[in-house]
Coordinates of C-alpha atoms in Angstrom, one line a residue:
X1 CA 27.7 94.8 93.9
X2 CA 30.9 93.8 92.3
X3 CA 30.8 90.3 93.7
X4 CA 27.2 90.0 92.1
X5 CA 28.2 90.7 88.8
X6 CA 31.6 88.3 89.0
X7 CA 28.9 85.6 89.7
X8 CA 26.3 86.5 86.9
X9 CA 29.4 86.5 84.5
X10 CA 30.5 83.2 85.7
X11 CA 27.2 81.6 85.5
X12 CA 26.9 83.0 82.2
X13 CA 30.1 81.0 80.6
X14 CA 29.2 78.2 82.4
X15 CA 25.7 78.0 80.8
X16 CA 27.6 78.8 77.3
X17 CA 29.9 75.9 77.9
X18 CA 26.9 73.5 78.9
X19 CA 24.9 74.4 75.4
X20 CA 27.8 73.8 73.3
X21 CA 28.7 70.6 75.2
X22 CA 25.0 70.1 74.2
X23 CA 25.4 71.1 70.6
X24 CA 28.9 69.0 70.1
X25 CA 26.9 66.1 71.1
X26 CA 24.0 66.6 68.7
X27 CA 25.8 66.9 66.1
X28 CA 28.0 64.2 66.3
X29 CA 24.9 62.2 67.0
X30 CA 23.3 63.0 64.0
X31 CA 26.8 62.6 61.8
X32 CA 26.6 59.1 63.4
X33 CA 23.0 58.8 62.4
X34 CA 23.7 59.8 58.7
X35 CA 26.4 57.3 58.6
X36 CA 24.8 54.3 59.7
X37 CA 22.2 55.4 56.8
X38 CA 24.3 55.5 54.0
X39 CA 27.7 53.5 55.2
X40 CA 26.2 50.5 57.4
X41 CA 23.4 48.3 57.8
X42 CA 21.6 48.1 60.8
X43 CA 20.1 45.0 62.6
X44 CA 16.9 46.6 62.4
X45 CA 16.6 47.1 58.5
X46 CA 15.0 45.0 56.6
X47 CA 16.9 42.1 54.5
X48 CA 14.1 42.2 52.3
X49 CA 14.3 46.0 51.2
X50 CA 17.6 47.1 51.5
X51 CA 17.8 50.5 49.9
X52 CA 22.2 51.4 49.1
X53 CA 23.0 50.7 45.9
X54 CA 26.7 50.3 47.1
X55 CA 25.4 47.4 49.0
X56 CA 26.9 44.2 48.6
X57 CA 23.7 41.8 48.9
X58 CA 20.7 42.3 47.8
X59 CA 17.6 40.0 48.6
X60 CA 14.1 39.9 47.0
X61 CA 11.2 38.3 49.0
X62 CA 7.8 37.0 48.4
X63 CA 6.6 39.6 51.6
X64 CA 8.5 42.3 52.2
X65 CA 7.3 43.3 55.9
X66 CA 9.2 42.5 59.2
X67 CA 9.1 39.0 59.7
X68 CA 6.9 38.0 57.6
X69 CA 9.1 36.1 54.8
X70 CA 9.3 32.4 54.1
X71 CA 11.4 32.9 51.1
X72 CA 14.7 35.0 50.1
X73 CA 17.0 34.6 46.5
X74 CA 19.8 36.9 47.7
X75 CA 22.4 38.3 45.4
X76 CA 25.8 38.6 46.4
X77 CA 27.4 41.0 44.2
X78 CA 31.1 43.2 44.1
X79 CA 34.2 41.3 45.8
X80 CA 35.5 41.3 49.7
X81 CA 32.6 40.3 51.7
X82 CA 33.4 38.7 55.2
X83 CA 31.0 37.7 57.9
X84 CA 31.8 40.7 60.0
X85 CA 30.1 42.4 57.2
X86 CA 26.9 44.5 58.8
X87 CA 24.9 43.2 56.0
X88 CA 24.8 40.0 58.1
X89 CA 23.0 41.5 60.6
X90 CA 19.9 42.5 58.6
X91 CA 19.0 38.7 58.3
X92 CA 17.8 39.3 61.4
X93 CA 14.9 41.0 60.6
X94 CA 13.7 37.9 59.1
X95 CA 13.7 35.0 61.3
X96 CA 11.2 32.6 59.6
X97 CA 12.8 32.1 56.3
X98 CA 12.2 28.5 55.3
X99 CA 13.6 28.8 52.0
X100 CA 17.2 30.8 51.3
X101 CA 19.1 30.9 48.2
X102 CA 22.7 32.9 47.5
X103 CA 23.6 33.3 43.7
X104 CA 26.8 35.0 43.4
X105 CA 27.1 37.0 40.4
X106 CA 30.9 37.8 40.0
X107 CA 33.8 35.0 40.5
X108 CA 35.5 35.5 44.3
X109 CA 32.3 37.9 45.7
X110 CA 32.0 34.9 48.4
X111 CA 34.3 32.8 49.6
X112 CA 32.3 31.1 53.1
X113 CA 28.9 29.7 53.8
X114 CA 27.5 32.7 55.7
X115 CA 27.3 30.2 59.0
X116 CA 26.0 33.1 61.1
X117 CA 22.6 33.7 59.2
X118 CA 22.3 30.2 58.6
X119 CA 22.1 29.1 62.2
X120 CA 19.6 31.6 63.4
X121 CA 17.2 30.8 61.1
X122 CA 15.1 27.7 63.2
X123 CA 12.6 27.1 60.6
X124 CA 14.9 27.0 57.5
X125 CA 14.4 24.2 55.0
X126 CA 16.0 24.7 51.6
X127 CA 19.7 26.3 51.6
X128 CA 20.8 26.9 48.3
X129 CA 24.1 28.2 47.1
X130 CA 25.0 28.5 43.7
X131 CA 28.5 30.0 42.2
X132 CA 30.6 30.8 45.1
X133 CA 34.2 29.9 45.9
X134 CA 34.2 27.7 48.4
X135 CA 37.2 25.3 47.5
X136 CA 37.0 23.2 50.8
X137 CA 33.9 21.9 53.4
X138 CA 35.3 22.0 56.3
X139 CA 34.7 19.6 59.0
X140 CA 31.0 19.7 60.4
X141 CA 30.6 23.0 58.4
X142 CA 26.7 21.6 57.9
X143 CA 25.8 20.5 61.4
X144 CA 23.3 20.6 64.1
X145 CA 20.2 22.1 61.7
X146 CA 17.4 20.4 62.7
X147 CA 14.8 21.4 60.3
X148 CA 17.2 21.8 57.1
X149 CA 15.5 19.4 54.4
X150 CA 17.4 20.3 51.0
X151 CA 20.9 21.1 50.9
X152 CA 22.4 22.9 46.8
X153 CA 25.7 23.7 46.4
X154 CA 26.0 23.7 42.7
X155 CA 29.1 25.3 40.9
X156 CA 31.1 26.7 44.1
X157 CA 34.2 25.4 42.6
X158 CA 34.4 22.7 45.7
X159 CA 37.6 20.5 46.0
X160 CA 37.6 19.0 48.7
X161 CA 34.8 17.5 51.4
X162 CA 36.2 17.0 54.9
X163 CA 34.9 14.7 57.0
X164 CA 32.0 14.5 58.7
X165 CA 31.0 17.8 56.6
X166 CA 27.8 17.1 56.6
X167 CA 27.0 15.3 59.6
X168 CA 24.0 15.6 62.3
X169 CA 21.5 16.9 60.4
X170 CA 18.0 14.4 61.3
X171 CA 15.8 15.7 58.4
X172 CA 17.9 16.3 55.4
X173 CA 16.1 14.6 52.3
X174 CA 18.1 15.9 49.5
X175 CA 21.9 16.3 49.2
X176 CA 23.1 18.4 45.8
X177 CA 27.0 18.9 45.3
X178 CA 26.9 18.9 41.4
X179 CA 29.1 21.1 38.8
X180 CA 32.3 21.3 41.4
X181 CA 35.5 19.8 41.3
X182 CA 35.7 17.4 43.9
X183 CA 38.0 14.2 43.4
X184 CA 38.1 12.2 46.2
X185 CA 35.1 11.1 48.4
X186 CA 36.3 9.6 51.4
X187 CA 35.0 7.4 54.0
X188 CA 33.1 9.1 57.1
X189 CA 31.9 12.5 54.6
X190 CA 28.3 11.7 54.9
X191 CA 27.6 10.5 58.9
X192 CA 24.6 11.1 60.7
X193 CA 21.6 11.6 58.2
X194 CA 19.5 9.0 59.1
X195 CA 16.7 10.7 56.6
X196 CA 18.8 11.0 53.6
X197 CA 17.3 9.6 49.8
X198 CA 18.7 11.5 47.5
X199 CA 22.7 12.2 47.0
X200 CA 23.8 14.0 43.9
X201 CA 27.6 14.3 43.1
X202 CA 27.2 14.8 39.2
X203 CA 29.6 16.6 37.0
X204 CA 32.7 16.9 39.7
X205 CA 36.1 15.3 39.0
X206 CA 35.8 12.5 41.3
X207 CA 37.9 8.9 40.2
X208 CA 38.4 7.3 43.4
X209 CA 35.1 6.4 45.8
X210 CA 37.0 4.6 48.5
X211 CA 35.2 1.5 49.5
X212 CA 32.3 2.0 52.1
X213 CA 32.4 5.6 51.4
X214 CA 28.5 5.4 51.4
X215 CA 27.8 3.2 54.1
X216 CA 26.2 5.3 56.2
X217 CA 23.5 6.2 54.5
X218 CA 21.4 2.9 54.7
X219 CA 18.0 5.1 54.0
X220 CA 19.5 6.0 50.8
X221 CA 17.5 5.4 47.0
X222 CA 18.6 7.5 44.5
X223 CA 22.4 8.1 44.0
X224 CA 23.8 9.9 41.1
X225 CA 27.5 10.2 40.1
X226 CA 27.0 11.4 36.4
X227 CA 29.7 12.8 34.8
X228 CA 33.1 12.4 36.5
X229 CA 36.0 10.3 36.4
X230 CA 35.2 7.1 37.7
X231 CA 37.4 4.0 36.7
X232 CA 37.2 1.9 39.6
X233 CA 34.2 -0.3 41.4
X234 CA 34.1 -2.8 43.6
X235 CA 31.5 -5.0 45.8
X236 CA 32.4 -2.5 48.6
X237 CA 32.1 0.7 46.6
X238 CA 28.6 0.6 47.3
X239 CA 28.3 -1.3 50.7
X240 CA 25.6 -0.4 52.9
X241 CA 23.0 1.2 50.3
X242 CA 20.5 -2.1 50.5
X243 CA 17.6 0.3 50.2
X244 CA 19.1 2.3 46.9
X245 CA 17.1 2.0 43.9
X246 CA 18.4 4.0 40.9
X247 CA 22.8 4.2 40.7
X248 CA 23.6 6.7 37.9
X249 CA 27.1 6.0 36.6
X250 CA 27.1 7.6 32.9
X251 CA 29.6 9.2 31.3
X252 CA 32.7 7.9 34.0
X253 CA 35.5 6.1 32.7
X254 CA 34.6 2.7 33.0
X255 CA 36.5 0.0 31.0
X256 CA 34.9 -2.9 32.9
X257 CA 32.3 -4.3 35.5
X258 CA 33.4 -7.5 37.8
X259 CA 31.9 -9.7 39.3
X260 CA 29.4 -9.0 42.0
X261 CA 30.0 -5.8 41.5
X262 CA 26.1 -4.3 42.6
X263 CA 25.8 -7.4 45.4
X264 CA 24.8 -4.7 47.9
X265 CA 22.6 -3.2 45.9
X266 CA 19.4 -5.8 46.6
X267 CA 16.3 -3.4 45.9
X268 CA 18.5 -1.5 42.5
X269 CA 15.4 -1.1 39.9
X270 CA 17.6 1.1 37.8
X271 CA 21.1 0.9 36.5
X272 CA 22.7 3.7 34.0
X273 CA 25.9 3.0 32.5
X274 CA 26.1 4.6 29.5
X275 CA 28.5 6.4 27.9
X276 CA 31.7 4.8 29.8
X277 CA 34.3 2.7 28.1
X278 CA 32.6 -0.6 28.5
X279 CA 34.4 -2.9 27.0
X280 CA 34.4 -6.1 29.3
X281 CA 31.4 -7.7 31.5
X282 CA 31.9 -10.5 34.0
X283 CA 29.5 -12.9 33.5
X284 CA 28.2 -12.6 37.1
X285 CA 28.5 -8.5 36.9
X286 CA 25.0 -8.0 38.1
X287 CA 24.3 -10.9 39.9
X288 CA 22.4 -10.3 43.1
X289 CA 20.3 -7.1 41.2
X290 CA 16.7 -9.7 41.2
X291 CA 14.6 -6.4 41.8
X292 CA 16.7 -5.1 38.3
X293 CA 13.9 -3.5 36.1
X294 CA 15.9 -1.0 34.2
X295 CA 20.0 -2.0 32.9
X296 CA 21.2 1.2 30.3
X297 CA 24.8 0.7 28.3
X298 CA 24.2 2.3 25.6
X299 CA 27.3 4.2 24.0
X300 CA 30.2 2.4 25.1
X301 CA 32.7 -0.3 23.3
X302 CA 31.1 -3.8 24.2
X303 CA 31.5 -7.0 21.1
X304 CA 29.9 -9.7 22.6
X305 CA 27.8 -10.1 25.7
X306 CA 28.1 -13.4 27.8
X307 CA 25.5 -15.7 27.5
X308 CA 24.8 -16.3 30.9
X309 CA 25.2 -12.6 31.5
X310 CA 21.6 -11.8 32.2
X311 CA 20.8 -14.9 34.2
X312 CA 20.8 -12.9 37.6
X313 CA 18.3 -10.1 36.3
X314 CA 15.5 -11.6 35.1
X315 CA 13.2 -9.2 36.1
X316 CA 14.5 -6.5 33.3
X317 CA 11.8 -4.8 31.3
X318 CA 14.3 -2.5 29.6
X319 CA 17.4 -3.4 28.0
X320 CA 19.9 -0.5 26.1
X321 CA 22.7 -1.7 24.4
X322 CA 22.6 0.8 21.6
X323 CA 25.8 2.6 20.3
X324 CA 28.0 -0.3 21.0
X325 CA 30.1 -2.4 19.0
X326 CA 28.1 -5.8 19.2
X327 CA 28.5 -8.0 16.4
X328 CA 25.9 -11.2 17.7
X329 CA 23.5 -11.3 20.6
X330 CA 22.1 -15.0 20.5
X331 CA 18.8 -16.6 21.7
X332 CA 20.4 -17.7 24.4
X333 CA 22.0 -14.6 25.6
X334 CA 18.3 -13.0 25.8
X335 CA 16.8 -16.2 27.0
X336 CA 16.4 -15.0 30.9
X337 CA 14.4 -12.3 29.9
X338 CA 13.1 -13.2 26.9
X339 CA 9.4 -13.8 28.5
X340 CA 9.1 -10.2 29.9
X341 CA 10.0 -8.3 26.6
X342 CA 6.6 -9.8 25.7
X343 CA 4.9 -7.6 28.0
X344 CA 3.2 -4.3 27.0
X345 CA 5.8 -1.8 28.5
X346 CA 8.9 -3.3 27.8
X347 CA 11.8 -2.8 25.6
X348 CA 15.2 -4.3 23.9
X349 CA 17.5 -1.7 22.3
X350 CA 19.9 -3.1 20.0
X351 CA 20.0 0.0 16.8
X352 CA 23.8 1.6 16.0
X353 CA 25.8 -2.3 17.0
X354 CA 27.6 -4.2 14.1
X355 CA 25.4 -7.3 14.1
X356 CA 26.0 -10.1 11.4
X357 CA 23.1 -11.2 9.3
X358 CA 22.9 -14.8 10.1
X359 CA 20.2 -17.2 11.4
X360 CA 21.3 -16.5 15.3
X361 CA 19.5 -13.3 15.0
X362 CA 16.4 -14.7 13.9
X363 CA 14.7 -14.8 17.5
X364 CA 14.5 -10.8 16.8
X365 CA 12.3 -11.6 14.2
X366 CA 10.1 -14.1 16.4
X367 CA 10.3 -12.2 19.1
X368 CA 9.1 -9.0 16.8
X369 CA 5.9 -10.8 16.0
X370 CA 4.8 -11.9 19.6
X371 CA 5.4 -9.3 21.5
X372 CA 2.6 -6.9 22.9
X373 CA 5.0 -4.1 23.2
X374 CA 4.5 -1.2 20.5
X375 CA 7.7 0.1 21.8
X376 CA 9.8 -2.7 21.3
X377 CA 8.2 -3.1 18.3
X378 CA 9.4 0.1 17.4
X379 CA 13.2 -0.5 19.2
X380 CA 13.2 -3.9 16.5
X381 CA 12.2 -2.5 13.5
X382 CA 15.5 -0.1 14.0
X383 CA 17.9 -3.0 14.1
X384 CA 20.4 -3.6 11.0
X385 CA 23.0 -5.9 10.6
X386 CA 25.5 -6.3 7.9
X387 CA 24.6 -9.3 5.5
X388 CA 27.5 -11.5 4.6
X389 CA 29.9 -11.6 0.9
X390 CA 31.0 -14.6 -0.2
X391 CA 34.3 -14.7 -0.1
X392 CA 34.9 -16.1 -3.9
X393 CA 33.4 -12.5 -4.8
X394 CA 35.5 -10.4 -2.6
X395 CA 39.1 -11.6 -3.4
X396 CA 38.3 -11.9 -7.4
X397 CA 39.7 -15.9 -7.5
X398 CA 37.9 -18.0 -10.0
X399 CA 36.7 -21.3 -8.6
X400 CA 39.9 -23.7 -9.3
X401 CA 42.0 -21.1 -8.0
X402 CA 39.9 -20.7 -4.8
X403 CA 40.0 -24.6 -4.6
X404 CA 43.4 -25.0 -4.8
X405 CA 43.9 -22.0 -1.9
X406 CA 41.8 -24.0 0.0
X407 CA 43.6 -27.3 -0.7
X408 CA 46.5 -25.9 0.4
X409 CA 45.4 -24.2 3.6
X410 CA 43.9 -27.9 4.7
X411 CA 47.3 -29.7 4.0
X412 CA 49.3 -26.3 6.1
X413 CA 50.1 -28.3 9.5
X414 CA 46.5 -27.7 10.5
X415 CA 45.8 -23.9 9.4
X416 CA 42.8 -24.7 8.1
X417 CA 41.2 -25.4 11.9
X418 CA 42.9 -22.0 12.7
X419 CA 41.1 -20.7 9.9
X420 CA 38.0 -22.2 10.9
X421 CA 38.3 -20.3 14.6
X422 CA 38.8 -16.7 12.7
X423 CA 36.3 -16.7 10.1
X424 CA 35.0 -13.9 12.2
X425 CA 38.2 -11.7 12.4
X426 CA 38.3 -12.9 8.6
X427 CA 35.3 -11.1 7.9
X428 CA 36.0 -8.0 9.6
X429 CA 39.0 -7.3 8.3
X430 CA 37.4 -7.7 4.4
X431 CA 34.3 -5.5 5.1
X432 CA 35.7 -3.0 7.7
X433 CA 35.3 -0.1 5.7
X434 CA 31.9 -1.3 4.0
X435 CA 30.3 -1.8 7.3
X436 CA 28.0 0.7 7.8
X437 CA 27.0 1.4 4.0
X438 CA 26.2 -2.1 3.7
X439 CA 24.1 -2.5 6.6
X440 CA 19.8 -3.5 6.4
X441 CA 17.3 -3.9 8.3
X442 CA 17.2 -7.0 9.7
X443 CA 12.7 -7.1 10.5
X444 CA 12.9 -6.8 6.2
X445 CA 14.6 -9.9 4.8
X446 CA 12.9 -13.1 5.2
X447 CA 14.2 -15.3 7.9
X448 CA 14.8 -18.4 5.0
X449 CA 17.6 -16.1 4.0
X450 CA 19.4 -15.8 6.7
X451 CA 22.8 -17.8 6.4
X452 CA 24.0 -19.7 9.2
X453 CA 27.8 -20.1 9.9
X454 CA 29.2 -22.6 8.2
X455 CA 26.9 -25.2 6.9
X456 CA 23.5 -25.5 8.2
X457 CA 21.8 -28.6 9.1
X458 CA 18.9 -29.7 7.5
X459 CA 17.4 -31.6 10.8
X460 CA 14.1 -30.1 10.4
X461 CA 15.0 -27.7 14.0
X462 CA 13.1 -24.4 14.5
X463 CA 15.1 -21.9 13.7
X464 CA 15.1 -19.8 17.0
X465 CA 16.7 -22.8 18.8
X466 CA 18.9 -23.3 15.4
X467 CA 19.9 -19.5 16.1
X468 CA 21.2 -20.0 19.9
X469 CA 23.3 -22.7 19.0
X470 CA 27.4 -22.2 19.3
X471 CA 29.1 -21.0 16.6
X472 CA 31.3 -24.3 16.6
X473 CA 28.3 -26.3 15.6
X474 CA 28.1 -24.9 12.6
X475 CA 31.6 -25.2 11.5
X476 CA 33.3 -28.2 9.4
X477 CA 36.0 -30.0 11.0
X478 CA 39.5 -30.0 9.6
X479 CA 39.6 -33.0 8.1
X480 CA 35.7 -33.1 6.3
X481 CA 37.2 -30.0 4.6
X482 CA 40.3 -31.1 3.2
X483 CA 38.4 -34.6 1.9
X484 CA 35.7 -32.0 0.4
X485 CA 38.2 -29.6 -1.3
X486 CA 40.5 -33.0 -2.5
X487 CA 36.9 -34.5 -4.1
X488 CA 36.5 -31.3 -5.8
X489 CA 40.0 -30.6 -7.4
X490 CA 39.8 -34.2 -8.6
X491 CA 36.2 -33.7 -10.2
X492 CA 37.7 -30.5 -11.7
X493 CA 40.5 -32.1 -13.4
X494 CA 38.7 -35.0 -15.0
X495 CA 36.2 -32.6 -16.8
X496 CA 38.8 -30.6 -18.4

């Protein structure tokens, strides 16, 4: 009997043991449970619908239900997230994203392309990031995405791109860094993107492209490198791109463009320079541009344009030079192209230059009247100039005292000649400050009144060819104005 009841007792505690062993481990079970729910994310939640405020990415989704999305704009908000972060693990629940865009709303929130989420997604497309800190691309951080079309990173505070940071990826289309602060692209960045078109590295602080830097990218038609801190171009900065068609260089810091310059660039149809520092043009700076439909300068510090300038881009339909600081464009000049600003779509702007009212601007007028182009029409009709003073009425002489100046100039061991050679820099310097007020518009005076330097010829020539001829032709020769002004102080003093 006794042993019978040790054995009931015994069974008794052990049973007791066995529930609250069974008990501890419920509880802790569901303590685990409620922590996960409210502390952690797990890889079965949805991206799409994530429910903690205290989260630190939040995505919205055009469908919401398990693996159904196509398109995600997450937002990465508070500081500190890493990519050990559970978060990451909800991507998972949607694998057939095409389309995925991070905006971070506070400075620091992300420091790293989230790699992890990135590569498990097999049908993604488009990958935009916008306004993280990502300072460097490392080495083949984009790589081996086979279906990725469209790459953003605008405003991520990027410094530097390490080589071959984008490299291996077959179907990429579209490449956006823009808004960063890049300064350097070197050679071997962009390898392996045989599909590449378009490459935009606008608004960065780049000012030195080393020489074949793009040569990889022979597929390649639309580059753009507004906005930075360009200097510098050479034939080679653009060797390789034989199939680009538009080059975007405004606002850099150009002060001049050499020769051959765009000799790589056979199928360019658009050029945009404007804005730089132009000041100097090699006559054979866009030589090689035939397919050349669209040159822009406008806003930069050019005074004259070569002649010959436009000889290798005769197919040009629109010309900018607005905003500069031209004082004569001749017949000549515009000869090349003169034929296709007579067509219905093209265009010649010349408004906000300091041209000279003289006879070598009277092809605008000519050219105003036969063209078929309401636009250029429009462009010529906003073209001033700045009419010439005569001299006797700017420096207050009377007539013997301006003959006797001039008298002396001729017998000045040949000053006069020099004079002769800077009547131009003459006339600036006497209506510098009257410049603009005095300026008209040149369509509205009657091309009879237009003065030619020095003294015009009275060979019975048209005046557009009179117009295109050289300065020099027009201008006395030392000696015939020292006779002149002797004849005249002689004739002075015998009628008084």
């Amino acid at each position: 009997m006794k042993t019978l009841v040790q054995y009931l007792l015994f069974t008794l505690a052990l049973t007791s043991v066995q529930i609250s062993y069974t008990e501890s481990r419920l509880n802790e079970k569901r303590r685990d449970k409620t922590e996960r729910r409210y502390h952690a994310v797990q890889a079965k939640d949805n991206m799409c619908e994530i429910a903690n405020r205290d989260s630190k990415v939040h995505c919205y989704c055009e469908n919401t239900e398990i693996k159904t999305a196509t398109r995600a704009d997450c937002w990465v908000f508070n500081g500190g997230i890493d990519d050990t972060d559970p978060i990451w693990t909800s991507f998972n629940s949607q694998p057939f994203l095409e389309k995925l865009t991070f905006n971070i709303r506070s400075d620091g929130a992300l420091k790293f392309v989230p790699l992890n989420v990135i590569h498990k997604l097999k049908r993604l497309q488009k990958l935009q990031i916008h306004y993280a800190t990502l300072n460097k691309i490392e080495k083949k951080t984009f790589t081996n995405m086979s279906t990725v079309r469209e790459i953003t990173l605008m405003n991520n505070k990027i410094m530097e791109l390490d080589f071959s940071a984008f490299a291996n990826l077959p179907s990429l289309v579209n490449l956006t860094i823009k808004g960063n602060k890049v300064t350097e692209i070197q050679r071997d960045v962009f390898v392996d993107l045989p599909s590449l078109r378009y490459l935009d590295l606008s608004f960065n602080s780049i000012n030195l492209a080393h020489d074949g830097c793009f040569e990889h990218l022979n597929l390649l038609t639309d580059l753009v490198l507004e906005a930075n801190l360009i200097s510098v171009l050479t034939r080679d900065t653009f060797r390789g791109l034989a199939n680009l068609t538009r080059l975007d260089l405004r606002s850099n810091k150009l002060s001049m463009i050499g020769d051959l310059t765009f000799i790589e660039l056979w199928n360019l149809n658009e050029l945009l320079l404007d804005n730089n520092e132009l000041k100097y043009l090699s006559e054979r700076a866009f030589d090689g541009l035939t397919m050349l439909q669209k040159l822009s300068m406008t806003g930069n510090k050019l005074q004259t344009i070569n002649e010959v300038l436009l000889e290798g881009v005769r197919g040009l339909e629109l010309l900018d030079l607005r905003n500069n600081e031209i004082k004569q464009i001749s017949y000549e000049t515009i000869k090349p192209i003169l034929e296709n600003l007579k067509l219905k779509t093209s265009v010649l702007y010349l408004s906000g230059n300091k041209l000279r009212c003289d006879c070598r601007l009277s092809w605008i007028q000519v050219l105003r009247n036969e063209t078929k182009s309401e636009p250029l029409r429009q462009a010529l009709d906003e073209v001033t100039c700045i009419p010439n003073i005569p001299e006797n009425v700017d420096n207050g002489m009377n007539t013997n005292d301006k003959l006797q100046t001039d008298l002396f100039d001729a017998d000045s061991e040949g000053d006069s000649l020099q004079q002769d050679e800077n009547d131009d820099e003459t006339y600036d310097a006497k209506n510098e400050d009257d410049k603009l007020e005095n300026q008209v518009v040149l369509v509205d005076m009657p091309s009879e009144t237009l003065p030619c330097p020095g003294q015009l010829g009275h060979n019975g020539e048209d005046s557009l060819m009179l117009s295109s001829k050289d300065e020099n032709y027009w201008q006395q020769s030392s000696s015939v104005k020292a006779l002149s002004n002797c004849f005249l102080l002689i004739l002075t003093i015998l009628l008084h």
